[in-house]
Amino acid sequence: MSYYVTTPIYYVNGEPHLGHAYTTIAADVLARHMRQRGEDVFFLTGTDEHGEPVAFAAEKLGISPRELADKNAERFKQVSALVNATNDFFIRTSDPRHHAKVQEVLQRVYDAGHVYQGVYEGYYCPRCADFKSDAELMDGNKCPIHLIELEREQEENWFFRLSTFQEPLERLFEERPDWVLPRNRYNEALSFIKQGLNDVSLTRARITWGVSVPWDDGHVFYVWFDALLNYYTALSFAREGEDLTDRFWPATVHVMAKDILKFHAVFWPALLMAADIELPKRDFIHGYLLMDEHKMSKSLGNVVDPFRIVELFGADPLRFYLLREVNFGQDGSISTEGFERRYTSELANEYGNLASRTIAMIHRYRDGTVPDAEAPADLVAAFADAPARVIERFDVVELTAALEEIWSLVRRLNAFVQEEQPWQLSKDESQADRLDAALYSLAEGLRVVSLLLVPFMPDATDRLLTALGQRDRSLETARFGSVGGGARVEELEPLFPRVEAPAST
Ligand code: ME8
């Protein structure tokens, strides 16, 4: 089965921050999990390089939009690498191959009669690159997101007949209740549609930094239409000499935060219907990472630098923390103190120590070979349905719930060590079988837990599985009891060592 997951393409008008890293991490966790299930996966991320926000930012810096795009696209690529994302391609919308495909698709939309010429008059936020209805404006005609005063603009534009997709969109929402998840975002998008859809500007006349309109060279496409199409165009040129569209389209899941829900849940399906292209299967909308109760954003200046955290702790702890701390799908606060707390209590103590102790005990009491033994029935039962439950959570993109399922197994194993006290059993020869069972159970439990954790923490789990003498990383083998004793264990350096410098300095 093919599985195609995407992140939004990020604006190059600013530097990447933890909010961007968050979505990329989440999409990567999905991609890795699906590869572990043996699916044919394509994972796309990239940068949105056109439009006013980029042109303005470049102008302020006294450089061309292309120079700014080149510089910042590199920064976003670095973030992908930094958080250990395994994206199969990184699209940049300034790529001429993207331009050509956008023109081809939108020409089709034009030819099918979904476009007409008209005059736009209203408020426009250059930072959002979005028009605002009077109802959306804050006092003083301010953009509700950027809090800057907006100008009323008038411009001759080409319009997309969004209004004619009112019924088809309502039908889409009715027929596919899981097309937008979580449910509150589905309701929000549907109520936006039900308020009545107006036609929207498809082109802009005043700017030149964009994809030019094939039927009118005085215009470029409104950046959102060019941007949304990235998910489709990338497949046609991501691999030299090969078109992946048939293999991966329609996309399985678009992952993003709620700021861009309307574009993905309303405009995007309408545009695809107009172009006669199959619709993606799902939008998953996560919440905002908040710092001191505010959305973390460049313009508010309260961003956490992912480079600093990864430099000190590595990518795994950051990946783990973000998906553990903030219930994926909801807003949630993060802090460096919270990060350090979880690093110490959960990663270093509950998981890292369990691993070190287990391996040390197998060395000490059984010469480094996992004993062949039967695990106690209650432990077997605790593990029995867990992998299936984790998979179920993944299928509905509930990453925090999946992690919670896995972590309850980690805690169960810690409780098991306390119950069994292998170091006491080792003192009594008559308890040799019980010690065998305890050590086998711990090694087997750690193997299963680590396999389930692979997508969240690829490095640490790889080191631990290797130390446990396990090569297989497929999810199929994440069943307690499917591997017997006999493996030779190796030395293991602490998975999550104590870090002296605080993350906040
Ligand atoms: O909107 N919390 O780009 P963008 C969680 N180019 N996620 C956050 C976040 C935060 N505080 N801040 C940013 C654009 N994000 C368009 C998208 S797609 C066809 C075009 C993440 O650079 C989140 O995924 O503003 C959000 O949707 C995205 O970055 C916005 O990135």
Coordinates of C-alpha atoms and ligand atoms in Angstrom, one line a residue:
M1 CA 0.0 0.0 0.0
S2 CA 1.3 3.5 -0.7
Y3 CA 1.4 6.1 2.0
Y4 CA 2.0 9.8 1.1
V5 CA 2.5 12.2 4.0
T6 CA 3.2 15.9 3.8
T7 CA 4.1 18.9 6.0
P8 CA 3.1 22.5 5.0
I9 CA 5.7 24.1 2.9
Y10 CA 7.2 26.8 5.1
Y11 CA 7.5 30.5 4.3
V12 CA 11.0 31.5 3.6
N13 CA 10.4 35.1 4.9
G14 CA 11.6 34.1 8.4
E15 CA 13.9 31.7 10.1
P16 CA 12.7 28.3 11.0
H17 CA 11.7 27.7 14.7
L18 CA 10.4 24.9 16.8
G19 CA 6.8 25.3 15.5
H20 CA 8.1 24.2 12.1
A21 CA 10.2 21.5 13.5
Y22 CA 7.2 20.2 15.3
T23 CA 5.2 19.5 12.2
T24 CA 8.2 18.0 10.4
I25 CA 8.9 15.7 13.4
A26 CA 5.2 14.6 13.5
A27 CA 5.2 13.8 9.7
D28 CA 8.5 12.0 10.1
V29 CA 7.1 9.8 12.9
L30 CA 4.2 8.9 10.7
A31 CA 6.5 8.1 7.7
R32 CA 8.9 6.0 9.8
H33 CA 6.1 4.1 11.4
M34 CA 4.5 3.3 8.0
R35 CA 7.9 2.2 6.6
Q36 CA 8.2 0.0 9.6
R37 CA 4.9 -1.6 8.6
G38 CA 6.3 -2.3 5.2
E39 CA 4.3 0.4 3.3
D40 CA 5.5 2.2 0.2
V41 CA 6.1 5.7 1.8
F42 CA 6.7 9.1 0.3
F43 CA 7.3 12.0 2.7
L44 CA 7.4 15.5 1.4
T45 CA 8.3 18.8 3.0
G46 CA 9.7 22.0 1.6
T47 CA 9.4 25.8 1.3
D48 CA 6.8 28.2 0.1
E49 CA 8.9 30.9 -1.6
H50 CA 6.5 33.2 -3.5
G51 CA 4.2 36.0 -2.6
E52 CA 4.2 39.3 -0.7
P53 CA 5.5 38.1 2.6
V54 CA 8.7 36.9 1.0
A55 CA 9.0 39.8 -1.4
F56 CA 8.5 42.3 1.5
A57 CA 11.0 40.6 3.8
A58 CA 13.6 40.6 1.0
E59 CA 13.0 44.2 0.3
K60 CA 13.6 45.1 3.9
L61 CA 16.9 43.3 3.8
G62 CA 17.9 44.9 0.6
I63 CA 18.2 41.6 -1.3
S64 CA 16.2 39.9 -4.0
P65 CA 13.4 37.5 -3.2
R66 CA 15.4 34.7 -4.8
E67 CA 18.5 35.4 -2.6
L68 CA 16.3 35.4 0.5
A69 CA 14.6 32.2 -0.6
D70 CA 17.9 30.5 -1.3
K71 CA 19.3 31.4 2.0
N72 CA 16.3 30.5 4.1
A73 CA 15.4 27.3 2.2
E74 CA 18.8 26.1 3.3
R75 CA 17.9 26.8 6.9
F76 CA 14.7 24.8 6.6
K77 CA 16.6 22.0 5.0
Q78 CA 19.0 22.1 7.9
V79 CA 16.1 21.8 10.4
S80 CA 14.8 18.7 8.6
A81 CA 18.2 17.1 8.9
L82 CA 18.6 18.4 12.5
V83 CA 15.5 16.7 13.7
N84 CA 16.4 13.6 11.8
A85 CA 13.5 13.8 9.3
T86 CA 13.6 11.3 6.5
N87 CA 11.8 13.3 3.9
D88 CA 12.0 11.7 0.5
F89 CA 12.1 15.1 -1.2
F90 CA 12.3 18.8 -0.3
I91 CA 10.3 20.9 -2.7
R92 CA 11.0 24.6 -3.3
T93 CA 8.2 26.4 -5.1
S94 CA 10.6 28.6 -7.0
D95 CA 11.7 25.4 -8.9
P96 CA 10.8 25.9 -12.6
R97 CA 9.4 22.4 -12.7
H98 CA 6.9 23.3 -10.1
H99 CA 6.0 26.5 -12.1
A100 CA 5.4 24.5 -15.2
K101 CA 3.1 22.0 -13.4
V102 CA 1.2 24.7 -11.6
Q103 CA 0.5 26.4 -14.9
E104 CA -0.6 23.2 -16.5
V105 CA -3.1 22.4 -13.7
L106 CA -4.5 25.9 -13.4
Q107 CA -4.8 26.3 -17.2
R108 CA -7.0 23.2 -17.0
V109 CA -9.1 24.9 -14.3
Y110 CA -9.4 28.0 -16.5
D111 CA -10.3 25.9 -19.6
A112 CA -13.0 24.1 -17.6
G113 CA -14.7 27.5 -16.9
H114 CA -13.9 27.9 -13.2
V115 CA -12.1 31.2 -13.6
Y116 CA -13.4 34.7 -14.5
Q117 CA -12.2 38.3 -14.5
G118 CA -13.4 40.7 -11.8
V119 CA -12.5 43.4 -9.4
Y120 CA -11.4 42.6 -5.9
E121 CA -12.1 45.2 -3.2
G122 CA -11.4 44.5 0.5
Y123 CA -8.9 44.2 3.2
Y124 CA -5.7 42.2 2.6
C125 CA -3.0 41.2 5.0
P126 CA 0.4 41.0 3.3
R127 CA 1.8 39.0 6.1
C128 CA -0.9 36.3 5.9
A129 CA -1.0 36.7 2.1
D130 CA -4.7 36.4 2.7
F131 CA -7.8 38.5 2.2
K132 CA -9.9 39.3 5.3
S133 CA -13.6 39.6 5.5
D134 CA -15.0 42.5 7.5
A135 CA -16.1 40.0 10.1
E136 CA -12.6 38.7 10.6
L137 CA -11.0 42.1 11.3
M138 CA -10.1 43.3 14.8
D139 CA -10.8 46.8 16.0
G140 CA -9.1 49.4 13.9
N141 CA -9.1 47.1 10.8
K142 CA -6.4 45.0 12.2
C143 CA -5.4 41.6 11.1
P144 CA -6.5 39.2 13.9
I145 CA -3.2 37.2 13.5
H146 CA -0.6 39.9 12.9
L147 CA -2.3 42.8 14.7
I148 CA -1.2 45.2 11.9
E149 CA -3.5 47.7 10.4
L150 CA -4.8 46.6 7.0
E151 CA -5.4 48.7 3.9
R152 CA -8.5 48.4 1.8
E153 CA -7.3 47.3 -1.6
Q154 CA -8.8 47.3 -5.1
E155 CA -7.4 45.2 -7.9
E156 CA -8.5 43.6 -11.1
N157 CA -8.0 39.9 -10.6
W158 CA -8.9 36.6 -12.0
F159 CA -11.3 34.8 -9.7
F160 CA -11.8 31.2 -8.9
R161 CA -15.4 30.2 -8.7
L162 CA -15.2 28.7 -5.2
S163 CA -18.9 29.4 -4.6
T164 CA -19.9 26.8 -7.2
F165 CA -18.2 24.1 -5.0
Q166 CA -20.4 24.8 -2.0
E167 CA -22.5 21.7 -2.5
P168 CA -19.7 19.3 -3.6
L169 CA -17.8 20.4 -0.5
E170 CA -20.7 19.8 1.8
R171 CA -21.1 16.4 0.2
L172 CA -17.4 15.7 0.7
F173 CA -17.7 16.5 4.4
E174 CA -20.9 14.4 4.7
E175 CA -19.5 11.3 2.9
R176 CA -16.1 11.4 4.6
P177 CA -16.4 12.3 8.2
D178 CA -12.7 11.5 8.8
W179 CA -11.5 13.7 6.0
V180 CA -10.5 16.3 8.5
L181 CA -9.3 15.3 11.9
P182 CA -9.6 16.0 14.8
R183 CA -13.3 16.4 14.9
N184 CA -13.4 20.0 16.2
R185 CA -11.4 21.1 13.1
Y186 CA -13.8 19.2 10.8
N187 CA -16.7 21.1 12.4
E188 CA -14.9 24.4 12.1
A189 CA -14.2 23.9 8.4
L190 CA -17.7 22.7 7.7
S191 CA -19.2 25.7 9.4
F192 CA -17.0 27.9 7.4
I193 CA -18.4 26.3 4.3
K194 CA -22.0 26.4 5.6
Q195 CA -21.7 30.2 6.1
G196 CA -21.7 30.4 2.3
L197 CA -18.6 30.5 0.1
N198 CA -17.5 33.5 -1.9
D199 CA -15.4 33.3 -5.0
V200 CA -11.7 34.0 -4.3
S201 CA -8.9 35.8 -6.1
L202 CA -6.8 33.4 -8.0
T203 CA -4.2 35.9 -9.3
R204 CA -2.5 39.1 -8.2
A205 CA -1.5 41.9 -10.6
R206 CA 0.7 44.0 -8.4
I207 CA 3.5 41.6 -7.6
T208 CA 5.8 39.7 -9.9
W209 CA 7.5 37.2 -7.6
G210 CA 5.4 34.2 -8.3
V211 CA 4.2 31.8 -11.0
S212 CA 3.0 33.7 -14.0
V213 CA -0.5 33.2 -15.3
P214 CA -0.3 31.5 -18.7
W215 CA -3.4 33.3 -20.1
D216 CA -2.5 36.8 -18.7
D217 CA 1.2 37.7 -18.4
G218 CA 0.5 40.7 -16.2
H219 CA -0.5 38.4 -13.4
V220 CA 1.0 35.8 -11.1
F221 CA -1.0 33.2 -9.2
Y222 CA -2.1 34.1 -5.7
V223 CA 0.6 32.4 -3.6
W224 CA -1.8 30.0 -1.8
F225 CA -2.9 28.3 -5.0
D226 CA 0.7 27.9 -6.2
A227 CA 1.6 26.7 -2.7
L228 CA -1.2 24.1 -2.2
L229 CA -0.3 22.6 -5.6
N230 CA 3.1 21.6 -4.3
Y231 CA 1.7 18.4 -2.9
Y232 CA 0.7 17.4 -6.3
T233 CA 3.5 18.9 -8.5
A234 CA 6.4 17.5 -6.4
L235 CA 5.5 13.9 -7.4
S236 CA 6.0 14.7 -11.0
F237 CA 9.7 15.8 -10.6
A238 CA 11.0 14.5 -7.3
R239 CA 12.7 11.6 -9.0
E240 CA 14.8 12.4 -12.1
G241 CA 13.2 10.7 -15.1
E242 CA 10.3 9.3 -13.2
D243 CA 6.8 10.4 -12.4
L244 CA 5.6 9.3 -9.0
T245 CA 2.1 10.7 -9.3
D246 CA 0.4 7.4 -10.1
R247 CA 2.3 5.6 -7.4
F248 CA 1.5 8.1 -4.5
W249 CA -1.4 10.3 -5.4
P250 CA -3.8 10.9 -3.7
A251 CA -1.9 12.0 -0.6
T252 CA -2.7 10.0 2.5
V253 CA -2.4 12.7 5.0
H254 CA -1.5 16.4 5.0
V255 CA -0.3 17.4 8.5
M256 CA -0.4 21.1 9.6
A257 CA -1.5 23.5 12.4
K258 CA -4.9 25.1 12.6
D259 CA -3.7 28.4 11.1
I260 CA -4.0 27.0 7.6
L261 CA -7.1 24.8 8.0
K262 CA -9.3 26.8 5.7
F263 CA -6.9 26.6 2.8
H264 CA -6.5 22.8 3.1
A265 CA -10.0 21.8 4.1
V266 CA -11.9 24.2 1.8
F267 CA -9.8 25.8 -1.0
W268 CA -7.7 22.8 -1.7
P269 CA -10.4 20.2 -2.3
A270 CA -12.4 22.7 -4.4
L271 CA -9.3 23.4 -6.6
L272 CA -8.7 19.7 -7.1
M273 CA -12.3 19.1 -8.0
A274 CA -12.0 22.0 -10.5
A275 CA -8.9 20.4 -12.0
D276 CA -10.5 16.9 -11.9
I277 CA -7.8 15.5 -9.7
E278 CA -8.5 13.0 -7.0
L279 CA -8.8 14.4 -3.5
P280 CA -6.3 13.6 -0.7
K281 CA -7.6 11.2 2.0
R282 CA -7.1 13.3 5.1
D283 CA -6.0 16.6 6.7
F284 CA -4.7 16.2 10.2
I285 CA -4.7 19.5 12.1
H286 CA -2.5 19.8 15.1
G287 CA -2.5 22.6 17.7
Y288 CA -0.1 25.3 18.5
L289 CA 3.0 25.0 20.6
L290 CA 2.6 27.8 23.2
M291 CA 5.2 29.5 25.2
D292 CA 3.9 31.3 28.3
E293 CA 0.3 30.8 26.9
H294 CA 1.1 32.5 23.6
K295 CA 1.5 30.9 20.2
M296 CA 5.2 30.6 19.5
S297 CA 5.8 32.7 16.4
K298 CA 8.5 34.7 14.8
S299 CA 6.5 37.9 15.0
L300 CA 5.9 37.6 18.8
G301 CA 9.6 36.9 19.3
N302 CA 9.0 34.0 21.8
V303 CA 10.5 31.2 19.8
V304 CA 12.5 28.3 21.1
D305 CA 15.6 27.5 19.0
P306 CA 15.5 23.8 18.0
F307 CA 19.2 24.0 17.2
R308 CA 20.2 24.7 20.8
I309 CA 18.2 21.8 22.2
V310 CA 19.4 19.3 19.6
E311 CA 23.0 20.4 20.1
L312 CA 22.8 19.6 23.8
F313 CA 20.5 16.6 23.9
G314 CA 20.2 15.2 20.4
A315 CA 17.2 14.9 18.1
D316 CA 15.5 12.0 19.9
P317 CA 14.7 13.8 23.2
L318 CA 13.2 16.7 21.3
R319 CA 11.1 14.5 19.1
F320 CA 9.9 12.6 22.2
Y321 CA 9.2 15.7 24.3
L322 CA 7.1 17.5 21.7
L323 CA 4.9 14.6 21.0
R324 CA 4.6 13.5 24.6
E325 CA 4.1 16.9 26.3
V326 CA 1.5 18.4 23.9
N327 CA -1.4 16.2 23.0
F328 CA -1.1 16.0 19.3
G329 CA -4.2 17.7 17.8
Q330 CA -4.5 20.2 20.7
D331 CA -2.6 23.4 21.8
G332 CA -0.1 22.9 24.5
S333 CA 2.5 24.8 26.4
I334 CA 6.2 23.8 26.3
S335 CA 9.1 25.1 28.3
T336 CA 12.8 24.2 28.7
E337 CA 12.1 23.3 32.3
G338 CA 9.4 20.9 31.2
F339 CA 11.8 19.4 28.6
E340 CA 14.5 18.9 31.2
R341 CA 12.0 17.3 33.6
R342 CA 10.8 14.7 31.0
Y343 CA 14.3 14.1 29.8
T344 CA 15.4 13.2 33.3
S345 CA 12.4 11.4 34.7
E346 CA 11.1 9.5 31.6
L347 CA 14.0 9.2 29.2
A348 CA 17.0 8.9 31.4
N349 CA 15.3 7.1 34.4
E350 CA 12.3 5.1 33.1
Y351 CA 13.7 4.0 29.7
G352 CA 17.5 4.6 29.7
N353 CA 18.1 3.2 33.2
L354 CA 15.8 0.2 32.6
A355 CA 17.9 -0.6 29.5
S356 CA 21.2 -0.1 31.2
R357 CA 20.2 -2.2 34.2
T358 CA 18.7 -5.0 32.1
I359 CA 21.8 -5.3 30.0
A360 CA 24.1 -5.1 33.0
M361 CA 22.2 -7.8 34.8
I362 CA 22.2 -10.1 31.8
H363 CA 26.0 -9.6 31.7
R364 CA 26.4 -10.1 35.4
Y365 CA 24.1 -13.0 36.0
R366 CA 24.0 -14.8 32.7
D367 CA 27.3 -14.0 31.0
G368 CA 25.8 -11.7 28.5
T369 CA 23.3 -14.2 26.9
V370 CA 19.5 -13.6 27.2
P371 CA 18.2 -16.7 28.9
D372 CA 15.6 -18.9 27.2
A373 CA 12.6 -18.9 29.5
E374 CA 8.9 -18.4 29.8
A375 CA 7.6 -14.9 30.7
P376 CA 5.0 -14.6 33.5
A377 CA 1.5 -14.7 32.2
D378 CA 0.4 -11.3 33.6
L379 CA 3.3 -9.6 31.8
V380 CA 2.5 -11.4 28.6
A381 CA -1.1 -10.3 29.0
A382 CA 0.0 -6.7 29.6
F383 CA 1.8 -6.7 26.2
A384 CA -0.7 -8.8 24.3
D385 CA -2.9 -6.1 22.6
A386 CA -0.5 -3.2 22.9
P387 CA 1.0 -3.2 19.5
A388 CA -2.4 -3.4 17.8
R389 CA -3.6 -0.5 20.0
V390 CA -0.5 1.6 19.0
I391 CA -1.2 0.9 15.3
E392 CA -4.8 1.9 15.7
R393 CA -3.7 5.2 17.2
F394 CA -1.3 5.8 14.4
D395 CA -4.0 5.2 11.8
V396 CA -5.9 8.1 13.1
V397 CA -2.7 10.2 13.6
E398 CA -3.1 10.3 17.4
L399 CA 0.6 10.3 18.0
T400 CA 0.5 11.3 21.7
A401 CA -2.0 8.5 22.4
A402 CA 0.2 6.0 20.6
L403 CA 3.2 7.2 22.7
E404 CA 1.2 6.9 25.9
E405 CA 0.3 3.3 25.0
I406 CA 4.0 2.5 24.6
W407 CA 5.0 4.4 27.7
S408 CA 2.6 2.4 29.8
L409 CA 4.6 -0.7 28.8
V410 CA 7.8 1.0 29.8
R411 CA 6.2 1.7 33.2
R412 CA 5.0 -1.9 33.4
L413 CA 8.5 -3.1 32.9
N414 CA 9.8 -0.8 35.6
A415 CA 7.2 -2.1 38.0
F416 CA 8.2 -5.7 37.0
V417 CA 11.8 -5.1 38.0
Q418 CA 10.7 -3.8 41.3
E419 CA 8.4 -6.8 41.8
E420 CA 11.0 -9.4 40.8
Q421 CA 14.2 -7.8 42.2
P422 CA 16.5 -9.9 40.1
W423 CA 19.5 -8.8 42.2
Q424 CA 17.8 -10.7 45.2
L425 CA 16.9 -13.7 43.0
S426 CA 20.5 -13.9 42.0
K427 CA 21.6 -14.6 45.6
D428 CA 19.5 -17.8 45.8
E429 CA 20.4 -20.7 43.5
S430 CA 16.9 -22.2 43.9
Q431 CA 15.5 -19.1 42.2
A432 CA 17.6 -19.6 39.0
D433 CA 14.5 -20.3 36.8
R434 CA 12.7 -17.3 38.1
L435 CA 15.8 -15.2 37.5
D436 CA 15.9 -16.6 33.9
A437 CA 12.3 -15.7 33.4
A438 CA 12.8 -12.2 34.8
L439 CA 15.8 -11.4 32.6
Y440 CA 14.2 -12.9 29.5
S441 CA 11.0 -10.9 30.2
L442 CA 13.0 -7.6 30.6
A443 CA 15.0 -8.2 27.4
E444 CA 11.9 -9.2 25.4
G445 CA 9.8 -6.3 26.8
L446 CA 12.5 -3.8 26.0
R447 CA 12.8 -5.2 22.5
V448 CA 9.1 -4.8 21.9
V449 CA 8.9 -1.4 23.5
S450 CA 11.9 -0.2 21.5
L451 CA 10.5 -1.4 18.2
L452 CA 7.3 0.5 18.9
L453 CA 9.4 3.6 19.8
V454 CA 11.5 3.5 16.6
P455 CA 9.5 6.2 14.8
F456 CA 9.7 8.5 17.8
M457 CA 13.3 8.0 18.8
P458 CA 15.2 6.4 15.9
D459 CA 18.7 6.7 17.2
A460 CA 18.3 5.6 20.8
T461 CA 16.1 2.7 19.9
D462 CA 18.6 1.6 17.2
R463 CA 21.4 1.6 19.8
L464 CA 19.4 -0.3 22.3
L465 CA 18.1 -2.9 19.9
T466 CA 21.6 -3.4 18.6
A467 CA 22.9 -3.8 22.2
L468 CA 20.1 -6.4 22.7
G469 CA 21.5 -8.4 19.7
Q470 CA 18.4 -7.6 17.6
R471 CA 18.7 -6.6 13.9
D472 CA 15.1 -6.7 12.8
R473 CA 13.3 -3.3 12.9
S474 CA 10.0 -4.3 11.4
L475 CA 6.8 -3.8 13.3
E476 CA 5.7 -7.3 12.5
T477 CA 8.2 -8.6 15.1
A478 CA 6.9 -6.2 17.8
R479 CA 5.0 -9.1 19.5
F480 CA 6.0 -10.1 23.0
G481 CA 7.3 -13.7 23.0
S482 CA 8.0 -13.8 19.2
V483 CA 11.8 -13.8 19.9
G484 CA 13.2 -16.4 22.4
G485 CA 16.3 -16.3 24.4
G486 CA 19.9 -16.9 23.2
A487 CA 20.8 -13.4 21.9
R488 CA 24.2 -12.1 23.0
V489 CA 23.9 -8.6 24.5
E490 CA 26.6 -6.0 24.1
E491 CA 27.7 -3.1 26.2
L492 CA 25.5 0.0 26.1
E493 CA 26.6 3.6 26.8
P494 CA 23.9 5.5 28.6
L495 CA 21.1 6.3 26.1
F496 CA 20.3 9.6 27.8
P497 CA 23.3 10.9 29.7
R498 CA 23.1 13.7 32.2
V499 CA 23.6 17.0 30.5
E500 CA 25.2 19.8 32.5
A501 CA 24.4 23.0 30.5
P502 CA 20.7 24.0 30.9
A503 CA 18.7 24.1 27.6
S504 CA 17.6 27.6 28.5
T505 CA 20.9 29.4 28.3
Ligands
ME8_1 O1 1.6 28.9 6.5 N1 2.9 25.6 16.8 O2 3.8 28.7 6.2 P1 4.4 29.0 7.7 C1 2.7 24.6 16.0 N2 3.5 28.7 3.6 N3 3.0 24.6 14.6 C2 3.5 25.7 14.1 C3 3.8 26.8 14.9 C4 3.4 26.7 16.3 N4 3.7 27.7 17.2 N5 4.3 27.8 14.2 C5 4.4 27.2 12.9 C6 2.5 28.7 5.8 N6 3.9 26.0 12.9 C7 2.3 28.4 4.3 C8 1.9 27.0 4.2 S1 1.2 24.9 2.7 C9 0.6 24.6 1.1 C10 1.6 26.6 2.8 C11 3.9 25.1 11.7 O3 5.9 29.1 7.5 C12 2.5 24.5 11.5 O4 2.6 23.4 10.7 O5 3.7 30.1 8.3 C13 1.8 25.6 10.7 O6 0.7 25.2 10.0 C14 3.0 26.0 9.7 O7 4.2 25.8 10.6 C15 2.9 27.4 9.1 O8 4.1 27.6 8.4

